[in-house]
């Protein structure tokens, strides 16, 4: 029996998402336990029982080579290459097997989670992967902590199977989704709407279908006003069969890697706005978490997901 059938919103999570590499993960601004903290908060708040979460399989090389070049996948065995992608120089001194088991394997589980969330969104309307959103990775390169291009891979698999025609990625992480945009250049059926901070990473921006580059200092009211004014037009122009929402929490005022000024409440309102705007049009939404580097990142996501479940769960 499907224990989760009373919930419209499916939540995908696996304990293997969390990164622990002998304390080395603390050298990085990313909270390696963020996914577990969100899971635990949703359980503590009575929104889900532990058995309600859907567990993905890790993506395998057979699927990865459908998007990534074999040369790129092979290069990930080299610690120096990976140290550059992850921006943690000491990774270059770890044995390859440690990197694969402690750092890449969690990312392959989360990539499998994005694939599963996209399938569940088509079936049930809304699905959230408590991870993924590696939007700086493309077919032949990775950057900015992103190794596998989970969203392009997930939508490519669904498109190849004939399950979706057009796809729109809504990327509201504070950084431009340059990897996703680079992959989408070659696909006329996939588009990206991207509100990002103009003067931060990545230095070289990719052309996009709906780019919204804005300078630092945006307040919540200004930010939400831009989304409210422009997202409906993008959805109506593309008329996608699936929206993948890259819900980065780094526009938060306390984030060390971006300079927008959204509060926790603004970010919860933003996520509910995106999901509601798509669902009003009958479009399935798969949400992935992407970046967020403050110690509050897990709480921001937990609050936002609580808002979505409160509005859309039918028990
Ligand atoms: Zn980001």
Short mmCIF file of C-alpha atoms and ligand atoms in Angstrom, two decimals:
data_model
loop_
_atom_site.label_atom_id
_atom_site.label_comp_id
_atom_site.label_asym_id
_atom_site.label_seq_id
_atom_site.Cartn_x
_atom_site.Cartn_y
_atom_site.Cartn_z
CA UNK A 1 0.00 0.00 0.00
CA UNK A 2 1.21 3.50 -0.80
CA UNK A 3 1.50 5.15 2.60
CA UNK A 4 1.82 8.62 1.08
CA UNK A 5 -1.23 8.53 -1.19
CA UNK A 6 -3.14 11.01 0.97
CA UNK A 7 -0.57 13.72 0.24
CA UNK A 8 -0.58 15.61 -3.02
CA UNK A 9 2.97 16.83 -2.40
CA UNK A 10 5.64 14.14 -2.54
CA UNK A 11 8.92 14.64 -0.72
CA UNK A 12 12.07 12.86 -1.86
CA UNK A 13 14.98 12.33 0.51
CA UNK A 14 17.71 9.84 1.33
CA UNK A 15 20.00 9.93 4.40
CA UNK A 16 22.92 9.41 1.97
CA UNK A 17 22.50 13.02 0.70
CA UNK A 18 24.43 14.32 3.69
CA UNK A 19 28.14 14.98 3.27
CA UNK A 20 30.59 13.97 5.97
CA UNK A 21 34.26 13.79 5.04
CA UNK A 22 36.15 13.54 8.31
CA UNK A 23 35.39 17.16 9.22
CA UNK A 24 36.71 18.49 5.91
CA UNK A 25 33.17 19.52 4.94
CA UNK A 26 33.48 22.21 7.60
CA UNK A 27 36.14 23.95 5.51
CA UNK A 28 33.41 24.72 3.04
CA UNK A 29 30.61 27.29 3.54
CA UNK A 30 28.03 24.61 2.74
CA UNK A 31 26.22 22.86 5.60
CA UNK A 32 26.72 19.18 4.75
CA UNK A 33 23.89 18.15 7.12
CA UNK A 34 21.32 20.64 5.78
CA UNK A 35 19.21 17.91 4.14
CA UNK A 36 18.88 15.87 7.32
CA UNK A 37 17.98 19.00 9.28
CA UNK A 38 15.12 19.80 6.86
CA UNK A 39 13.87 16.20 6.99
CA UNK A 40 14.00 16.21 10.80
CA UNK A 41 12.17 19.57 10.99
CA UNK A 42 9.32 18.35 8.76
CA UNK A 43 8.95 15.28 10.97
CA UNK A 44 9.18 17.31 14.22
CA UNK A 45 6.49 19.67 12.96
CA UNK A 46 4.15 16.74 12.28
CA UNK A 47 4.03 17.39 8.52
CA UNK A 48 5.44 14.00 7.51
CA UNK A 49 6.28 10.70 9.17
CA UNK A 50 9.72 9.23 8.44
CA UNK A 51 8.16 6.57 6.20
CA UNK A 52 6.41 9.20 4.05
CA UNK A 53 9.65 10.31 2.37
CA UNK A 54 10.39 8.66 -0.95
CA UNK A 55 13.93 7.34 -1.22
CA UNK A 56 15.70 7.60 -4.57
CA UNK A 57 18.33 5.31 -6.01
CA UNK A 58 21.66 6.97 -6.81
CA UNK A 59 22.04 7.86 -10.47
CA UNK A 60 24.36 5.41 -12.26
CA UNK A 61 26.95 5.92 -14.97
CA UNK A 62 24.54 4.49 -17.57
CA UNK A 63 22.26 7.50 -17.08
CA UNK A 64 25.03 10.03 -16.41
CA UNK A 65 26.63 9.38 -19.83
CA UNK A 66 23.38 10.30 -21.53
CA UNK A 67 24.14 13.91 -20.53
CA UNK A 68 27.77 14.14 -19.45
CA UNK A 69 30.78 13.42 -21.67
CA UNK A 70 32.72 10.27 -20.68
CA UNK A 71 35.89 12.41 -20.51
CA UNK A 72 34.28 14.69 -17.90
CA UNK A 73 33.01 11.77 -15.80
CA UNK A 74 36.46 10.16 -15.95
CA UNK A 75 38.13 13.44 -14.94
CA UNK A 76 36.17 13.35 -11.65
CA UNK A 77 38.48 10.54 -10.51
CA UNK A 78 41.26 13.14 -10.36
CA UNK A 79 41.34 14.88 -6.96
CA UNK A 80 42.81 18.06 -8.48
CA UNK A 81 39.89 18.39 -10.91
CA UNK A 82 37.37 17.88 -8.14
CA UNK A 83 39.12 20.30 -5.81
CA UNK A 84 38.56 22.97 -8.49
CA UNK A 85 34.86 22.16 -8.95
CA UNK A 86 34.21 22.07 -5.22
CA UNK A 87 36.47 25.05 -4.48
CA UNK A 88 38.02 23.21 -1.53
CA UNK A 89 41.76 22.91 -2.32
CA UNK A 90 42.44 20.28 0.35
CA UNK A 91 40.18 17.85 -1.55
CA UNK A 92 43.05 17.64 -4.04
CA UNK A 93 45.06 15.79 -1.39
CA UNK A 94 42.43 13.17 -0.53
CA UNK A 95 42.54 9.66 -2.04
CA UNK A 96 40.15 9.25 -4.96
CA UNK A 97 38.05 6.59 -3.21
CA UNK A 98 37.43 8.87 -0.23
CA UNK A 99 36.22 11.64 -2.51
CA UNK A 100 33.99 9.28 -4.42
CA UNK A 101 32.42 7.69 -1.33
CA UNK A 102 32.10 10.78 0.89
CA UNK A 103 31.45 13.59 -1.60
CA UNK A 104 30.37 12.33 -5.04
CA UNK A 105 28.15 9.48 -3.87
CA UNK A 106 25.90 11.87 -1.86
CA UNK A 107 25.58 13.98 -5.01
CA UNK A 108 24.64 10.91 -7.09
CA UNK A 109 21.90 10.11 -4.56
CA UNK A 110 20.62 13.70 -4.75
CA UNK A 111 20.73 13.57 -8.56
CA UNK A 112 18.67 10.38 -8.42
CA UNK A 113 16.34 12.36 -6.13
CA UNK A 114 15.86 15.08 -8.71
CA UNK A 115 15.01 12.47 -11.36
CA UNK A 116 12.50 10.85 -8.99
CA UNK A 117 10.99 14.21 -7.99
CA UNK A 118 10.41 15.14 -11.64
CA UNK A 119 8.62 11.82 -12.26
CA UNK A 120 6.50 12.24 -9.11
CA UNK A 121 5.60 15.83 -10.03
CA UNK A 122 4.14 14.62 -13.34
CA UNK A 123 2.12 12.01 -11.48
CA UNK A 124 0.98 13.98 -8.43
CA UNK A 125 1.35 17.69 -9.23
CA UNK A 126 4.05 18.73 -6.77
CA UNK A 127 7.25 17.03 -5.63
CA UNK A 128 10.15 18.39 -3.61
CA UNK A 129 13.64 16.90 -3.59
CA UNK A 130 15.39 17.83 -0.33
CA UNK A 131 18.63 18.30 -2.29
CA UNK A 132 19.93 18.73 -5.86
CA UNK A 133 19.78 21.88 -7.97
CA UNK A 134 23.43 21.73 -9.11
CA UNK A 135 22.90 24.50 -11.63
CA UNK A 136 26.57 25.37 -12.30
CA UNK A 137 27.27 21.94 -13.86
CA UNK A 138 27.02 21.36 -17.62
CA UNK A 139 27.71 18.36 -19.89
CA UNK A 140 31.50 18.68 -19.95
CA UNK A 141 32.31 20.80 -16.91
CA UNK A 142 31.39 21.47 -13.30
CA UNK A 143 31.88 24.56 -11.13
CA UNK A 144 30.73 26.26 -7.94
CA UNK A 145 30.20 23.07 -5.88
CA UNK A 146 28.16 21.51 -8.71
CA UNK A 147 29.40 18.23 -10.22
CA UNK A 148 26.38 16.57 -11.87
CA UNK A 149 23.82 18.51 -13.94
CA UNK A 150 20.89 16.90 -12.15
CA UNK A 151 18.07 19.03 -13.55
CA UNK A 152 19.09 18.86 -17.24
CA UNK A 153 19.62 15.10 -16.85
CA UNK A 154 16.22 14.57 -15.21
CA UNK A 155 14.27 16.54 -17.82
CA UNK A 156 16.25 14.92 -20.67
CA UNK A 157 15.30 11.44 -19.44
CA UNK A 158 11.61 12.42 -19.25
CA UNK A 159 11.75 14.11 -22.65
CA UNK A 160 13.45 11.10 -24.29
CA UNK A 161 10.77 8.83 -22.82
CA UNK A 162 8.06 11.05 -24.32
CA UNK A 163 6.70 12.05 -20.91
CA UNK A 164 7.24 15.79 -21.34
CA UNK A 165 7.33 18.15 -24.30
CA UNK A 166 8.38 21.61 -23.14
CA UNK A 167 10.12 22.26 -19.81
CA UNK A 168 10.75 25.54 -17.97
CA UNK A 169 13.36 25.80 -15.24
CA UNK A 170 12.61 28.63 -12.80
CA UNK A 171 15.95 29.42 -11.17
CA UNK A 172 15.72 31.75 -8.14
CA UNK A 173 19.06 30.85 -6.57
CA UNK A 174 21.04 34.10 -6.19
CA UNK A 175 23.66 32.87 -8.69
CA UNK A 176 23.06 32.48 -12.41
CA UNK A 177 22.26 28.89 -13.45
CA UNK A 178 25.00 28.97 -16.07
CA UNK A 179 25.45 25.18 -16.27
CA UNK A 180 21.75 24.53 -16.85
CA UNK A 181 21.61 27.40 -19.37
CA UNK A 182 24.65 26.04 -21.25
CA UNK A 183 23.00 22.60 -21.63
CA UNK A 184 19.70 24.15 -22.70
CA UNK A 185 21.30 26.08 -25.59
CA UNK A 186 21.15 22.90 -27.62
CA UNK A 187 17.55 22.00 -26.70
CA UNK A 188 14.70 24.01 -28.22
CA UNK A 189 12.18 22.35 -25.86
CA UNK A 190 13.85 23.51 -22.62
CA UNK A 191 13.94 27.11 -21.33
CA UNK A 192 15.23 28.87 -18.25
CA UNK A 193 13.82 31.83 -16.30
CA UNK A 194 16.55 33.11 -14.01
CA UNK A 195 16.56 35.98 -11.48
CA UNK A 196 20.12 36.32 -10.21
CA UNK A 197 22.58 38.76 -8.71
CA UNK A 198 24.47 40.36 -11.59
CA UNK A 199 27.94 40.92 -10.14
CA UNK A 200 28.70 37.65 -8.32
CA UNK A 201 29.75 34.13 -9.43
CA UNK A 202 29.81 32.97 -12.21
CA UNK A 203 31.97 35.68 -13.80
CA UNK A 204 30.94 34.71 -17.32
CA UNK A 205 27.16 34.61 -17.70
CA UNK A 206 25.41 32.33 -20.19
CA UNK A 207 22.70 33.60 -22.54
CA UNK A 208 19.24 32.58 -21.27
CA UNK A 209 15.62 32.69 -22.44
CA UNK A 210 14.34 34.82 -19.56
CA UNK A 211 17.35 36.41 -17.83
CA UNK A 212 16.70 38.82 -14.94
CA UNK A 213 20.11 40.10 -13.78
CA UNK A 214 19.75 42.56 -10.90
CA UNK A 215 22.40 44.31 -8.80
CA UNK A 216 22.95 43.83 -5.05
CA UNK A 217 20.66 45.01 -2.25
CA UNK A 218 17.24 43.85 -3.51
CA UNK A 219 14.66 43.80 -0.71
CA UNK A 220 12.02 41.14 -0.34
CA UNK A 221 9.28 43.46 -1.61
CA UNK A 222 11.32 44.40 -4.69
CA UNK A 223 12.30 40.81 -5.39
CA UNK A 224 8.78 39.42 -4.99
CA UNK A 225 7.46 42.26 -7.16
CA UNK A 226 9.80 41.22 -10.00
CA UNK A 227 8.73 37.57 -9.76
CA UNK A 228 5.05 38.49 -9.59
CA UNK A 229 5.38 40.77 -12.63
CA UNK A 230 7.43 38.48 -14.88
CA UNK A 231 6.89 34.80 -14.01
CA UNK A 232 3.29 34.55 -15.31
CA UNK A 233 4.43 35.91 -18.70
CA UNK A 234 7.24 33.35 -18.95
CA UNK A 235 4.88 30.49 -18.05
CA UNK A 236 2.30 31.67 -20.57
CA UNK A 237 4.95 32.10 -23.31
CA UNK A 238 6.49 28.64 -22.82
CA UNK A 239 3.40 26.69 -21.69
CA UNK A 240 5.62 23.97 -20.20
CA UNK A 241 4.53 20.43 -19.32
CA UNK A 242 6.79 20.62 -16.27
CA UNK A 243 8.35 23.39 -14.18
CA UNK A 244 11.53 22.55 -12.31
CA UNK A 245 11.97 25.12 -9.56
CA UNK A 246 15.53 25.74 -8.39
CA UNK A 247 14.71 27.22 -4.97
CA UNK A 248 18.11 28.40 -3.74
CA UNK A 249 17.96 30.03 -0.32
CA UNK A 250 20.97 32.30 -0.90
CA UNK A 251 18.98 35.50 -1.63
CA UNK A 252 18.62 35.47 2.20
CA UNK A 253 19.91 38.63 3.92
CA UNK A 254 22.29 36.57 6.08
CA UNK A 255 23.86 34.58 3.26
CA UNK A 256 27.65 34.97 3.02
CA UNK A 257 27.83 34.41 -0.76
CA UNK A 258 25.20 36.87 -2.04
CA UNK A 259 23.97 40.38 -1.25
CA UNK A 260 20.20 40.33 -1.50
CA UNK A 261 18.11 41.21 1.54
CA UNK A 262 15.25 38.73 1.68
CA UNK A 263 14.02 37.57 5.08
CA UNK A 264 13.04 33.99 5.92
CA UNK A 265 9.40 35.00 5.52
CA UNK A 266 10.12 36.56 2.09
CA UNK A 267 11.70 33.30 0.91
CA UNK A 268 8.74 31.24 2.11
CA UNK A 269 6.43 33.66 0.28
CA UNK A 270 8.60 33.38 -2.85
CA UNK A 271 8.46 29.58 -2.92
CA UNK A 272 4.70 29.54 -2.38
CA UNK A 273 4.29 32.18 -5.11
CA UNK A 274 6.22 30.10 -7.68
CA UNK A 275 4.40 26.87 -6.88
CA UNK A 276 0.99 28.59 -6.83
CA UNK A 277 1.60 30.46 -10.11
CA UNK A 278 2.46 27.17 -11.86
CA UNK A 279 -0.31 25.11 -10.23
CA UNK A 280 -2.96 27.74 -11.13
CA UNK A 281 -2.09 26.89 -14.72
CA UNK A 282 -2.23 23.15 -14.05
CA UNK A 283 1.54 22.77 -14.55
CA UNK A 284 3.35 20.13 -12.44
CA UNK A 285 6.21 21.47 -10.30
CA UNK A 286 9.34 19.67 -9.15
CA UNK A 287 11.28 21.72 -6.61
CA UNK A 288 15.00 21.27 -5.84
CA UNK A 289 16.94 23.13 -3.16
CA UNK A 290 20.15 24.36 -4.84
CA UNK A 291 22.41 26.83 -2.98
CA UNK A 292 22.17 28.45 0.45
CA UNK A 293 25.19 29.01 2.67
CA UNK A 294 23.98 30.54 5.91
CA UNK A 295 23.48 28.48 9.06
CA UNK A 296 19.76 29.30 8.67
CA UNK A 297 19.49 27.71 5.22
CA UNK A 298 17.85 24.50 6.50
CA UNK A 299 15.26 26.47 8.47
CA UNK A 300 14.44 28.68 5.49
CA UNK A 301 13.72 25.58 3.37
CA UNK A 302 11.76 23.87 6.14
CA UNK A 303 9.54 26.95 6.59
CA UNK A 304 9.00 27.34 2.85
CA UNK A 305 8.15 23.66 2.39
CA UNK A 306 5.77 23.87 5.36
CA UNK A 307 4.00 26.75 3.58
CA UNK A 308 3.66 24.70 0.38
CA UNK A 309 2.39 21.60 2.21
CA UNK A 310 -0.10 23.65 4.22
CA UNK A 311 -1.51 25.15 1.02
CA UNK A 312 -1.42 22.11 -1.29
CA UNK A 313 -1.56 18.86 0.73
CA UNK A 314 -4.86 17.07 0.49
CA UNK A 315 -5.02 14.49 3.23
ZN1 LIG B 1 23.66 30.14 -5.34
#
